[in-house]
Every structure is written in structure tokens, then in C-alpha cells.
């Protein structure tokens, strides 16, 4: 409901309009009246008036003077003029003063109701437009605030592998997220791979630092150029440099910026990372280019903190796979608690891996699982889960551990540090594998002892066993066996009446001449001379 003010200097006409018209039928709740412009202004100051019906010709100030004042102080009020003169000059002036309508006196009640009803409807329409505009402004401000998030979401969906990015799909996504994307423009993608945090951070701190990395990428890699920086659904940070006015940064220019970015991130954000720079492509070809860069990132397991520029010639490089025969040895070294030998063998393995060209990332995953396969049974024998090795910490994730050879080696070293104290809490190491092997040789000295057989007993490959034996005993494996056989032969020669030829067989020699030769080599005399001297004594 609205409030109406009627202004007329003719008292009877004014009273007739106030009392003789059913204003409620026009949507008017309260009707005010005034005999001149001054009284009207007082009412307008004291009350919320929506519509004025005003006589133009009044003593002193006219209705047109009052309308000028209304336009200045409350321009939202609609004014309907009354006059007894159908002169065009009045109508023209009224229109200039933005009046709503113009009615000739004497105006019948139904005409007044009709014109006031129209004024009420116009006010309603104006209020509706105002509310609509307010809602639009609110939504627009909200959209402006969330535009970066919407744009990021647009790119995440655009590069998603769920649906091929056609021009039609691109248009649909742009409309959905309100993204301002030129489908004809090219983009140059950069993949940022965080390889390692050089300090210990919890998950929240890492998320905060990754956010800071993206902000730094926007500042350093894009500068004042158009583009976008976001994190894709797999956690990789991606930079897109947009083409503008037919110009797009070159790969070499971006690579140079990436070098500075890597150094700054290492200094200020405590991380090591590499950048993989693509070539400019149309937006609809972006999925394929990013796949190439991600494949480069996945295959790079040796070089850290580098800038890699996409080269189509290197994309068909074949993976190289190696046999991994070392884990039976590592298992035994774990079981025997030989930490020094274990670390030494691990170092040898990683030197071997590092020397391989085209080493497959799958090799790192294979090593990772094989190492766990070694450790799990040993821990379970102690009723210990591998999770308990990391109290209050996050257990290392396979994806991070196998990201590079250095990280995999670091994980192995850390695993050894955690497992050994669990297996040997009193710091008491059991008999070493070499000691066990010596006992085995002594008890089988009369048999043909082949190096391969002894290596199988120890669980090592023959070459490694030979190196390990010499390191611990200061002699070769064959020298140890020879000394054992000669020592036993001396005992039999001096303390028994067994024939020399039979003694040769009891100490593992099935060729008597060879036994005599080896015995003399060690003692300087033949077995017969040794027996004669021992009996004389």
C-alpha cells in the first residue's frame, strides 16, 4: 500500500478528491492533503509519500515550482498534475519536470483511480528492478570474488582425462564457469614437480607451502603476462601462459625464468623442485601436451632441481629393466644384523642403478616393494607392524619414495635405521653369516665344497660372498677351505693310523697327487714326511 498527497488551493475540489474517491481501489493506504506548496513541503518532510496529485495553478508557488523542489529532494516520488487548461506549454513543462501524468480538471474519480493505479504499478516495477539490481550486484561481487576459483575449476575440468577436450566441450565449460577463454589462442604449459621438502613439515604446512609456490610461480614465471596457475587433481602444480595479441613467451624465455624460480623456491620455501616446460599448443590440444610433460616428470628419476624443455625426439625412449637378484642377500644381512655390510651392499646397488641409462621408473617401484617384502616377514616375526616404525609420523608414501633414486636411497637408509633396533633391541647381533659359513665348511670339510654351493647356503651371489668373506676373514674363501683341509689332515696324520690315501679322501681330495701337492704347498713337506716327523716327536 502507498501514501498519496493531494495539493490544491481549491478547498472544495481538494476535499472532494480526498473524501470522494475510493483510493484503496488504487492501492493507496493513506491520503494526505495540502492547500499550497509550503504546506505540501512540510508533509513531504514528515511523511513517506509515494505519489503526489498537484494542481499546477496555485497562488504563490505553482505546482511546477513544487515539482522542482520534489525532484531535488525526493526524485522517487511520482507526480500527477491537475489543471483546468489544456495548454501544450503546461504539458511540455510538466514532462520536462519528469512528471508521471497530466490530468485535466475536473477529473472524474475513475480517471484519478486509473492514473494513480498506473503510478502504483510503476513504483512496484521500479522497486522490483531495484531489488533485481541489488541481487545482481551481490551475485556479481560474489562471482568476482570467486572468479579465480572458478577459473581454476574450469582448467581442472578442461585437462581432466575423463572427457576429450573438444571445442564444444571447451565452450560448455567456459559457459559453466564464466571463464573468459579464447578457444583460438594458444597456451604454453609448465609442470612444476616438488621433488623433496628439505625440512620436516606436516601435511597442512606442506599445503600452505605449495600455495606459496603457486603464488611465486604466478609472480616469477608469468609476471605481468596473462596466464593461470593451479593444482591439478593429481597434486601437480601447473602454469599456463596465455597467448596475447599473437605473442606467447618462448620456451627458452620460460626456461630461464624457471631457473630463477627453482633457486628462489629452494631458498625461501625449503624444497627441491623441477620444471617441465612444454611448447605452445591450442587449448584443445592441452591435454596431450600435459600428458607428455607428466610422462617426462614420471620418467625422470635421476636429475633433480632442473629445467626440462619438451623435445619430441626423446619421447620414444625405451625403458630399461634390470634383474634384481640382491634381495636374498639383503634379507640375510637384515637377519644377521650386519648393518655395515647391509649399508655397503645398498650403496653398491644404487651405484649400479645410477649407472643405467634409460632406467625405468618401474624399477624403483619394484625395488620399493621388494624391500618391503624383505622387511615385512622379519618384523612380523617380532609381532611388529611396519606402521609402528613411524610413531607420530606419516608413513612414507610410495609415490614420494619412488620419485627419484636419491629419495629411494634415503628411504632405504631410513628404513634400515628403524628396522635394525626393532629386530635387535639389546644391540646383540647374532652370529654373522660368514661365521655361520665357516662352521658349515668345518663340518663339511670332507666334501667337495663349490663356491656356488656355499653362496647358495649364505644366500649371496658368489662374487659378493667372495668379497664379503675376504673383508671379514682377511683371506679368500678357497684359502680358508685349504687351511681347514690341511689342518684336519695334520690331525689325522699325527693321531691315527689311517692310510694317507684315505686321509686325502676324508679331507675332500679325491685325487691323491693333488692332495699331496696342496699339503706340501701349505706345510713345505709331504703328508708322509709330516706323519714321520710327528711320530718321531
mmCIF file of N, CA, C and O in Angstrom, residues 261-345:
data_model
loop_
_atom_site.group_PDB
_atom_site.id
_atom_site.type_symbol
_atom_site.label_atom_id
_atom_site.label_comp_id
_atom_site.label_asym_id
_atom_site.label_seq_id
_atom_site.Cartn_x
_atom_site.Cartn_y
_atom_site.Cartn_z
ATOM 1 N N UNK A 261 63.292 -19.391 -10.622
ATOM 2 C CA UNK A 261 62.199 -19.847 -9.750
ATOM 3 C C UNK A 261 62.652 -21.026 -8.880
ATOM 4 O O UNK A 261 62.376 -21.063 -7.675
ATOM 5 N N UNK A 262 63.381 -21.963 -9.470
ATOM 6 C CA UNK A 262 63.866 -23.132 -8.717
ATOM 7 C C UNK A 262 64.795 -22.683 -7.594
ATOM 8 O O UNK A 262 64.700 -23.159 -6.455
ATOM 9 N N UNK A 263 65.697 -21.759 -7.904
ATOM 10 C CA UNK A 263 66.635 -21.282 -6.883
ATOM 11 C C UNK A 263 65.895 -20.562 -5.753
ATOM 12 O O UNK A 263 66.176 -20.788 -4.567
ATOM 13 N N UNK A 264 64.953 -19.706 -6.096
ATOM 14 C CA UNK A 264 64.218 -18.960 -5.073
ATOM 15 C C UNK A 264 63.388 -19.889 -4.190
ATOM 16 O O UNK A 264 63.317 -19.706 -2.968
ATOM 17 N N UNK A 265 62.765 -20.884 -4.803
ATOM 18 C CA UNK A 265 61.940 -21.817 -4.018
ATOM 19 C C UNK A 265 62.810 -22.635 -3.068
ATOM 20 O O UNK A 265 62.402 -22.926 -1.941
ATOM 21 N N UNK A 266 64.004 -22.992 -3.518
ATOM 22 C CA UNK A 266 64.919 -23.708 -2.633
ATOM 23 C C UNK A 266 65.332 -22.859 -1.447
ATOM 24 O O UNK A 266 65.497 -23.348 -0.332
ATOM 25 N N UNK A 267 65.490 -21.557 -1.675
ATOM 26 C CA UNK A 267 65.935 -20.648 -0.610
ATOM 27 C C UNK A 267 64.815 -20.299 0.362
ATOM 28 O O UNK A 267 65.005 -20.332 1.576
ATOM 29 N N UNK A 268 63.645 -19.999 -0.177
ATOM 30 C CA UNK A 268 62.590 -19.444 0.680
ATOM 31 C C UNK A 268 61.524 -20.464 1.089
ATOM 32 O O UNK A 268 60.827 -20.266 2.082
ATOM 33 N N UNK A 269 61.368 -21.529 0.315
ATOM 34 C CA UNK A 269 60.286 -22.480 0.619
ATOM 35 C C UNK A 269 60.797 -23.876 0.974
ATOM 36 O O UNK A 269 60.011 -24.815 1.053
ATOM 37 N N UNK A 270 62.117 -24.029 1.141
ATOM 38 C CA UNK A 270 62.712 -25.262 1.657
ATOM 39 C C UNK A 270 62.308 -26.492 0.841
ATOM 40 O O UNK A 270 61.860 -27.503 1.389
ATOM 41 N N UNK A 271 62.407 -26.397 -0.447
ATOM 42 C CA UNK A 271 62.045 -27.549 -1.266
ATOM 43 C C UNK A 271 62.961 -27.638 -2.483
ATOM 44 O O UNK A 271 63.613 -26.670 -2.860
ATOM 45 N N UNK A 272 63.012 -28.835 -3.030
ATOM 46 C CA UNK A 272 63.678 -29.050 -4.308
ATOM 47 C C UNK A 272 62.600 -29.374 -5.328
ATOM 48 O O UNK A 272 61.736 -30.215 -5.077
ATOM 49 N N UNK A 273 62.662 -28.713 -6.456
ATOM 50 C CA UNK A 273 61.650 -28.954 -7.476
ATOM 51 C C UNK A 273 62.264 -28.813 -8.861
ATOM 52 O O UNK A 273 63.346 -28.248 -9.035
ATOM 53 N N UNK A 274 61.573 -29.377 -9.835
ATOM 54 C CA UNK A 274 61.967 -29.259 -11.232
ATOM 55 C C UNK A 274 60.799 -28.714 -12.033
ATOM 56 O O UNK A 274 59.635 -28.847 -11.642
ATOM 57 N N UNK A 275 61.108 -28.075 -13.154
ATOM 58 C CA UNK A 275 60.085 -27.522 -14.039
ATOM 59 C C UNK A 275 60.161 -28.238 -15.384
ATOM 60 O O UNK A 275 61.254 -28.430 -15.926
ATOM 61 N N UNK A 276 59.013 -28.614 -15.923
ATOM 62 C CA UNK A 276 58.920 -29.275 -17.218
ATOM 63 C C UNK A 276 58.152 -28.340 -18.148
ATOM 64 O O UNK A 276 56.960 -28.101 -17.946
ATOM 65 N N UNK A 277 58.854 -27.793 -19.139
ATOM 66 C CA UNK A 277 58.302 -26.747 -19.998
ATOM 67 C C UNK A 277 57.850 -27.365 -21.317
ATOM 68 O O UNK A 277 58.633 -28.049 -21.992
ATOM 69 N N UNK A 278 56.595 -27.114 -21.674
ATOM 70 C CA UNK A 278 56.062 -27.646 -22.918
ATOM 71 C C UNK A 278 56.261 -26.672 -24.072
ATOM 72 O O UNK A 278 57.063 -25.739 -23.996
ATOM 73 N N UNK A 279 55.529 -26.896 -25.145
ATOM 74 C CA UNK A 279 55.540 -25.993 -26.291
ATOM 75 C C UNK A 279 54.132 -25.418 -26.436
ATOM 76 O O UNK A 279 53.159 -26.022 -25.981
ATOM 77 N N UNK A 280 54.000 -24.234 -27.068
ATOM 78 C CA UNK A 280 52.660 -23.638 -27.200
ATOM 79 C C UNK A 280 51.737 -24.535 -28.032
ATOM 80 O O UNK A 280 52.125 -25.040 -29.087
ATOM 81 N N UNK A 281 50.526 -24.723 -27.518
ATOM 82 C CA UNK A 281 49.530 -25.527 -28.211
ATOM 83 C C UNK A 281 48.171 -24.850 -28.093
ATOM 84 O O UNK A 281 47.953 -24.000 -27.220
ATOM 85 N N UNK A 282 47.246 -25.241 -28.975
ATOM 86 C CA UNK A 282 45.870 -24.773 -28.843
ATOM 87 C C UNK A 282 45.268 -25.375 -27.584
ATOM 88 O O UNK A 282 45.702 -26.426 -27.120
ATOM 89 N N UNK A 283 44.269 -24.693 -27.029
ATOM 90 C CA UNK A 283 43.670 -25.156 -25.779
ATOM 91 C C UNK A 283 43.133 -26.574 -25.931
ATOM 92 O O UNK A 283 43.249 -27.403 -25.031
ATOM 93 N N UNK A 284 42.566 -26.881 -27.073
ATOM 94 C CA UNK A 284 42.005 -28.219 -27.281
ATOM 95 C C UNK A 284 43.093 -29.294 -27.371
ATOM 96 O O UNK A 284 42.785 -30.476 -27.299
ATOM 97 N N UNK A 285 44.349 -28.895 -27.520
ATOM 98 C CA UNK A 285 45.453 -29.862 -27.558
ATOM 99 C C UNK A 285 46.226 -29.890 -26.240
ATOM 100 O O UNK A 285 47.257 -30.565 -26.133
ATOM 101 N N UNK A 286 45.707 -29.169 -25.259
ATOM 102 C CA UNK A 286 46.454 -29.031 -23.998
ATOM 103 C C UNK A 286 46.563 -30.348 -23.243
ATOM 104 O O UNK A 286 47.590 -30.641 -22.619
ATOM 105 N N UNK A 287 45.516 -31.146 -23.270
ATOM 106 C CA UNK A 287 45.552 -32.422 -22.549
ATOM 107 C C UNK A 287 46.747 -33.262 -23.003
ATOM 108 O O UNK A 287 47.489 -33.814 -22.186
ATOM 109 N N UNK A 288 46.926 -33.358 -24.323
ATOM 110 C CA UNK A 288 48.020 -34.168 -24.856
ATOM 111 C C UNK A 288 49.382 -33.631 -24.448
ATOM 112 O O UNK A 288 50.279 -34.393 -24.079
ATOM 113 N N UNK A 289 49.558 -32.299 -24.507
ATOM 114 C CA UNK A 289 50.850 -31.710 -24.144
ATOM 115 C C UNK A 289 51.150 -31.934 -22.674
ATOM 116 O O UNK A 289 52.281 -32.269 -22.292
ATOM 117 N N UNK A 290 50.137 -31.786 -21.821
ATOM 118 C CA UNK A 290 50.352 -32.015 -20.390
ATOM 119 C C UNK A 290 50.682 -33.484 -20.120
ATOM 120 O O UNK A 290 51.494 -33.798 -19.248
ATOM 121 N N UNK A 291 50.062 -34.374 -20.855
ATOM 122 C CA UNK A 291 50.379 -35.801 -20.687
ATOM 123 C C UNK A 291 51.847 -36.066 -20.992
ATOM 124 O O UNK A 291 52.507 -36.855 -20.308
ATOM 125 N N UNK A 292 52.353 -35.408 -22.034
ATOM 126 C CA UNK A 292 53.773 -35.579 -22.382
ATOM 127 C C UNK A 292 54.662 -35.071 -21.253
ATOM 128 O O UNK A 292 55.658 -35.705 -20.886
ATOM 129 N N UNK A 293 54.324 -33.899 -20.705
ATOM 130 C CA UNK A 293 55.137 -33.331 -19.624
ATOM 131 C C UNK A 293 55.068 -34.194 -18.367
ATOM 132 O O UNK A 293 56.074 -34.396 -17.679
ATOM 133 N N UNK A 294 53.889 -34.713 -18.064
ATOM 134 C CA UNK A 294 53.751 -35.568 -16.881
ATOM 135 C C UNK A 294 54.519 -36.870 -17.061
ATOM 136 O O UNK A 294 55.067 -37.421 -16.102
ATOM 137 N N UNK A 295 54.559 -37.351 -18.290
ATOM 138 C CA UNK A 295 55.338 -38.571 -18.555
ATOM 139 C C UNK A 295 56.834 -38.280 -18.383
ATOM 140 O O UNK A 295 57.569 -39.113 -17.841
ATOM 141 N N UNK A 296 57.285 -37.085 -18.835
ATOM 142 C CA UNK A 296 58.678 -36.688 -18.597
ATOM 143 C C UNK A 296 58.975 -36.647 -17.106
ATOM 144 O O UNK A 296 60.015 -37.124 -16.637
ATOM 145 N N UNK A 297 58.045 -36.083 -16.358
ATOM 146 C CA UNK A 297 58.239 -35.969 -14.901
ATOM 147 C C UNK A 297 58.285 -37.350 -14.265
ATOM 148 O O UNK A 297 59.104 -37.626 -13.384
ATOM 149 N N UNK A 298 57.449 -38.255 -14.729
ATOM 150 C CA UNK A 298 57.400 -39.596 -14.141
ATOM 151 C C UNK A 298 58.670 -40.369 -14.449
ATOM 152 O O UNK A 298 59.175 -41.122 -13.611
ATOM 153 N N UNK A 299 59.210 -40.170 -15.653
ATOM 154 C CA UNK A 299 60.400 -40.918 -16.064
ATOM 155 C C UNK A 299 61.692 -40.360 -15.465
ATOM 156 O O UNK A 299 62.699 -41.060 -15.432
ATOM 157 N N UNK A 300 61.661 -39.111 -15.042
ATOM 158 C CA UNK A 300 62.895 -38.524 -14.501
ATOM 159 C C UNK A 300 63.113 -38.994 -13.072
ATOM 160 O O UNK A 300 62.467 -38.523 -12.137
ATOM 161 N N UNK A 301 64.044 -39.926 -12.891
ATOM 162 C CA UNK A 301 64.285 -40.464 -11.553
ATOM 163 C C UNK A 301 65.709 -40.190 -11.090
ATOM 164 O O UNK A 301 66.115 -40.648 -10.033
ATOM 165 N N UNK A 302 66.496 -39.480 -11.903
ATOM 166 C CA UNK A 302 67.894 -39.251 -11.536
ATOM 167 C C UNK A 302 68.230 -37.788 -11.303
ATOM 168 O O UNK A 302 68.960 -37.454 -10.387
ATOM 169 N N UNK A 303 67.718 -36.891 -12.155
ATOM 170 C CA UNK A 303 68.120 -35.492 -12.121
ATOM 171 C C UNK A 303 67.100 -34.660 -11.354
ATOM 172 O O UNK A 303 65.916 -34.691 -11.669
ATOM 173 N N UNK A 304 67.594 -33.920 -10.356
ATOM 174 C CA UNK A 304 66.728 -33.104 -9.523
ATOM 175 C C UNK A 304 67.057 -31.631 -9.733
ATOM 176 O O UNK A 304 68.143 -31.272 -10.168
ATOM 177 N N UNK A 305 66.090 -30.791 -9.402
ATOM 178 C CA UNK A 305 66.245 -29.331 -9.481
ATOM 179 C C UNK A 305 66.749 -28.894 -10.853
ATOM 180 O O UNK A 305 67.739 -28.191 -10.967
ATOM 181 N N UNK A 306 66.080 -29.325 -11.891
ATOM 182 C CA UNK A 306 66.469 -28.988 -13.254
ATOM 183 C C UNK A 306 65.266 -28.437 -14.005
ATOM 184 O O UNK A 306 64.108 -28.593 -13.582
ATOM 185 N N UNK A 307 65.549 -27.822 -15.141
ATOM 186 C CA UNK A 307 64.503 -27.382 -16.065
ATOM 187 C C UNK A 307 64.570 -28.296 -17.286
ATOM 188 O O UNK A 307 65.634 -28.449 -17.900
ATOM 189 N N UNK A 308 63.465 -28.910 -17.631
ATOM 190 C CA UNK A 308 63.411 -29.820 -18.770
ATOM 191 C C UNK A 308 62.436 -29.253 -19.800
ATOM 192 O O UNK A 308 61.269 -29.012 -19.489
ATOM 193 N N UNK A 309 62.939 -29.030 -20.998
ATOM 194 C CA UNK A 309 62.101 -28.498 -22.074
ATOM 195 C C UNK A 309 61.677 -29.655 -22.972
ATOM 196 O O UNK A 309 62.511 -30.496 -23.343
ATOM 197 N N UNK A 310 60.419 -29.712 -23.295
ATOM 198 C CA UNK A 310 59.876 -30.821 -24.073
ATOM 199 C C UNK A 310 60.565 -30.930 -25.426
ATOM 200 O O UNK A 310 60.734 -29.955 -26.141
ATOM 201 N N UNK A 311 60.992 -32.146 -25.742
ATOM 202 C CA UNK A 311 61.619 -32.425 -27.029
ATOM 203 C C UNK A 311 60.963 -33.680 -27.592
ATOM 204 O O UNK A 311 61.100 -34.765 -27.016
ATOM 205 N N UNK A 312 60.269 -33.517 -28.687
ATOM 206 C CA UNK A 312 59.523 -34.639 -29.247
ATOM 207 C C UNK A 312 60.427 -35.797 -29.639
ATOM 208 O O UNK A 312 60.019 -36.956 -29.604
ATOM 209 N N UNK A 313 61.708 -35.491 -29.931
ATOM 210 C CA UNK A 313 62.616 -36.551 -30.373
ATOM 211 C C UNK A 313 62.915 -37.549 -29.254
ATOM 212 O O UNK A 313 63.237 -38.692 -29.511
ATOM 213 N N UNK A 314 62.812 -37.108 -28.002
ATOM 214 C CA UNK A 314 63.162 -38.000 -26.907
ATOM 215 C C UNK A 314 61.981 -38.744 -26.311
ATOM 216 O O UNK A 314 62.126 -39.469 -25.345
ATOM 217 N N UNK A 315 60.802 -38.571 -26.896
ATOM 218 C CA UNK A 315 59.606 -39.140 -26.285
ATOM 219 C C UNK A 315 59.481 -40.641 -26.471
ATOM 220 O O UNK A 315 58.726 -41.288 -25.765
ATOM 221 N N UNK A 316 60.214 -41.212 -27.427
ATOM 222 C CA UNK A 316 60.086 -42.653 -27.680
ATOM 223 C C UNK A 316 61.204 -43.464 -27.025
ATOM 224 O O UNK A 316 61.443 -44.610 -27.391
ATOM 225 N N UNK A 317 61.925 -42.864 -26.088
ATOM 226 C CA UNK A 317 62.991 -43.595 -25.412
ATOM 227 C C UNK A 317 62.422 -44.804 -24.667
ATOM 228 O O UNK A 317 61.433 -44.705 -23.949
ATOM 229 N N UNK A 318 63.073 -45.937 -24.863
ATOM 230 C CA UNK A 318 62.567 -47.174 -24.274
ATOM 231 C C UNK A 318 63.026 -47.304 -22.823
ATOM 232 O O UNK A 318 64.124 -46.904 -22.464
ATOM 233 N N UNK A 319 62.161 -47.879 -22.017
ATOM 234 C CA UNK A 319 62.515 -48.144 -20.625
ATOM 235 C C UNK A 319 63.506 -49.290 -20.554
ATOM 236 O O UNK A 319 63.516 -50.183 -21.396
ATOM 237 N N UNK A 320 64.355 -49.234 -19.520
ATOM 238 C CA UNK A 320 65.290 -50.326 -19.313
ATOM 239 C C UNK A 320 64.971 -51.000 -17.980
ATOM 240 O O UNK A 320 64.810 -50.333 -16.960
ATOM 241 N N UNK A 321 64.911 -52.334 -18.040
ATOM 242 C CA UNK A 321 64.610 -53.093 -16.839
ATOM 243 C C UNK A 321 65.821 -53.953 -16.496
ATOM 244 O O UNK A 321 66.529 -54.438 -17.379
ATOM 245 N N UNK A 322 66.057 -54.158 -15.208
ATOM 246 C CA UNK A 322 67.184 -54.948 -14.738
ATOM 247 C C UNK A 322 66.674 -56.076 -13.858
ATOM 248 O O UNK A 322 65.674 -55.924 -13.163
ATOM 249 N N UNK A 323 67.373 -57.190 -13.864
ATOM 250 C CA UNK A 323 67.042 -58.205 -12.862
ATOM 251 C C UNK A 323 67.448 -57.685 -11.484
ATOM 252 O O UNK A 323 68.371 -56.881 -11.365
ATOM 253 N N UNK A 324 66.767 -58.109 -10.457
ATOM 254 C CA UNK A 324 67.097 -57.637 -9.101
ATOM 255 C C UNK A 324 67.379 -58.841 -8.201
ATOM 256 O O UNK A 324 66.534 -59.273 -7.420
ATOM 257 N N UNK A 325 68.595 -59.391 -8.308
ATOM 258 C CA UNK A 325 68.911 -60.601 -7.537
ATOM 259 C C UNK A 325 69.411 -60.306 -6.127
ATOM 260 O O UNK A 325 69.853 -61.207 -5.439
ATOM 261 N N UNK A 326 69.372 -59.025 -5.702
ATOM 262 C CA UNK A 326 70.076 -58.658 -4.465
ATOM 263 C C UNK A 326 69.281 -58.910 -3.201
ATOM 264 O O UNK A 326 69.830 -58.865 -2.123
ATOM 265 N N UNK A 327 68.004 -59.124 -3.309
ATOM 266 C CA UNK A 327 67.189 -59.049 -2.099
ATOM 267 C C UNK A 327 67.336 -60.254 -1.183
ATOM 268 O O UNK A 327 67.082 -60.141 0.013
ATOM 269 N N UNK A 328 67.757 -61.405 -1.701
ATOM 270 C CA UNK A 328 68.046 -62.519 -0.802
ATOM 271 C C UNK A 328 69.252 -62.159 0.069
ATOM 272 O O UNK A 328 69.290 -62.487 1.262
ATOM 273 N N UNK A 329 70.224 -61.450 -0.531
ATOM 274 C CA UNK A 329 71.383 -61.015 0.249
ATOM 275 C C UNK A 329 70.978 -59.991 1.310
ATOM 276 O O UNK A 329 71.384 -60.081 2.472
ATOM 277 N N UNK A 330 70.178 -59.025 0.883
ATOM 278 C CA UNK A 330 69.746 -58.003 1.839
ATOM 279 C C UNK A 330 68.946 -58.630 2.972
ATOM 280 O O UNK A 330 69.061 -58.217 4.137
ATOM 281 N N UNK A 331 68.126 -59.617 2.637
ATOM 282 C CA UNK A 331 67.339 -60.295 3.667
ATOM 283 C C UNK A 331 68.243 -60.930 4.713
ATOM 284 O O UNK A 331 68.012 -60.806 5.921
ATOM 285 N N UNK A 332 69.312 -61.615 4.258
ATOM 286 C CA UNK A 332 70.233 -62.268 5.191
ATOM 287 C C UNK A 332 70.977 -61.233 6.026
ATOM 288 O O UNK A 332 71.169 -61.408 7.236
ATOM 289 N N UNK A 333 71.370 -60.137 5.396
ATOM 290 C CA UNK A 333 72.081 -59.102 6.148
ATOM 291 C C UNK A 333 71.173 -58.468 7.197
ATOM 292 O O UNK A 333 71.626 -58.117 8.289
ATOM 293 N N UNK A 334 69.897 -58.331 6.876
ATOM 294 C CA UNK A 334 68.938 -57.877 7.888
ATOM 295 C C UNK A 334 68.857 -58.899 9.018
ATOM 296 O O UNK A 334 68.908 -58.563 10.198
ATOM 297 N N UNK A 335 68.725 -60.178 8.638
ATOM 298 C CA UNK A 335 68.556 -61.235 9.636
ATOM 299 C C UNK A 335 69.772 -61.349 10.545
ATOM 300 O O UNK A 335 69.641 -61.655 11.734
ATOM 301 N N UNK A 336 70.956 -61.138 9.982
ATOM 302 C CA UNK A 336 72.166 -61.301 10.776
ATOM 303 C C UNK A 336 72.598 -60.013 11.469
ATOM 304 O O UNK A 336 73.581 -60.009 12.216
ATOM 305 N N UNK A 337 71.864 -58.918 11.205
ATOM 306 C CA UNK A 337 72.167 -57.668 11.892
ATOM 307 C C UNK A 337 73.452 -57.011 11.461
ATOM 308 O O UNK A 337 74.007 -56.199 12.198
ATOM 309 N N UNK A 338 73.957 -57.370 10.292
ATOM 310 C CA UNK A 338 75.215 -56.783 9.801
ATOM 311 C C UNK A 338 74.905 -55.441 9.140
ATOM 312 O O UNK A 338 74.815 -55.317 7.918
ATOM 313 N N UNK A 339 74.740 -54.410 9.953
ATOM 314 C CA UNK A 339 74.293 -53.115 9.450
ATOM 315 C C UNK A 339 75.313 -52.518 8.487
ATOM 316 O O UNK A 339 74.955 -51.967 7.441
ATOM 317 N N UNK A 340 76.596 -52.640 8.843
ATOM 318 C CA UNK A 340 77.629 -52.070 7.981
ATOM 319 C C UNK A 340 77.631 -52.718 6.608
ATOM 320 O O UNK A 340 77.683 -52.031 5.575
ATOM 321 N N UNK A 341 77.570 -54.041 6.602
ATOM 322 C CA UNK A 341 77.545 -54.747 5.318
ATOM 323 C C UNK A 341 76.255 -54.445 4.552
ATOM 324 O O UNK A 341 76.266 -54.332 3.318
ATOM 325 N N UNK A 342 75.178 -54.314 5.315
ATOM 326 C CA UNK A 342 73.894 -54.003 4.675
ATOM 327 C C UNK A 342 73.961 -52.653 3.969
ATOM 328 O O UNK A 342 73.558 -52.523 2.808
ATOM 329 N N UNK A 343 74.483 -51.663 4.641
ATOM 330 C CA UNK A 343 74.581 -50.333 4.030
ATOM 331 C C UNK A 343 75.538 -50.362 2.831
ATOM 332 O O UNK A 343 75.287 -49.714 1.815
ATOM 333 N N UNK A 344 76.627 -51.074 2.999
ATOM 334 C CA UNK A 344 77.591 -51.146 1.894
ATOM 335 C C UNK A 344 76.962 -51.779 0.667
ATOM 336 O O UNK A 344 77.138 -51.306 -0.455
ATOM 337 N N UNK A 345 76.170 -52.830 0.893
ATOM 338 C CA UNK A 345 75.527 -53.501 -0.246
ATOM 339 C C UNK A 345 74.473 -52.604 -0.888
ATOM 340 O O UNK A 345 74.331 -52.566 -2.111
#
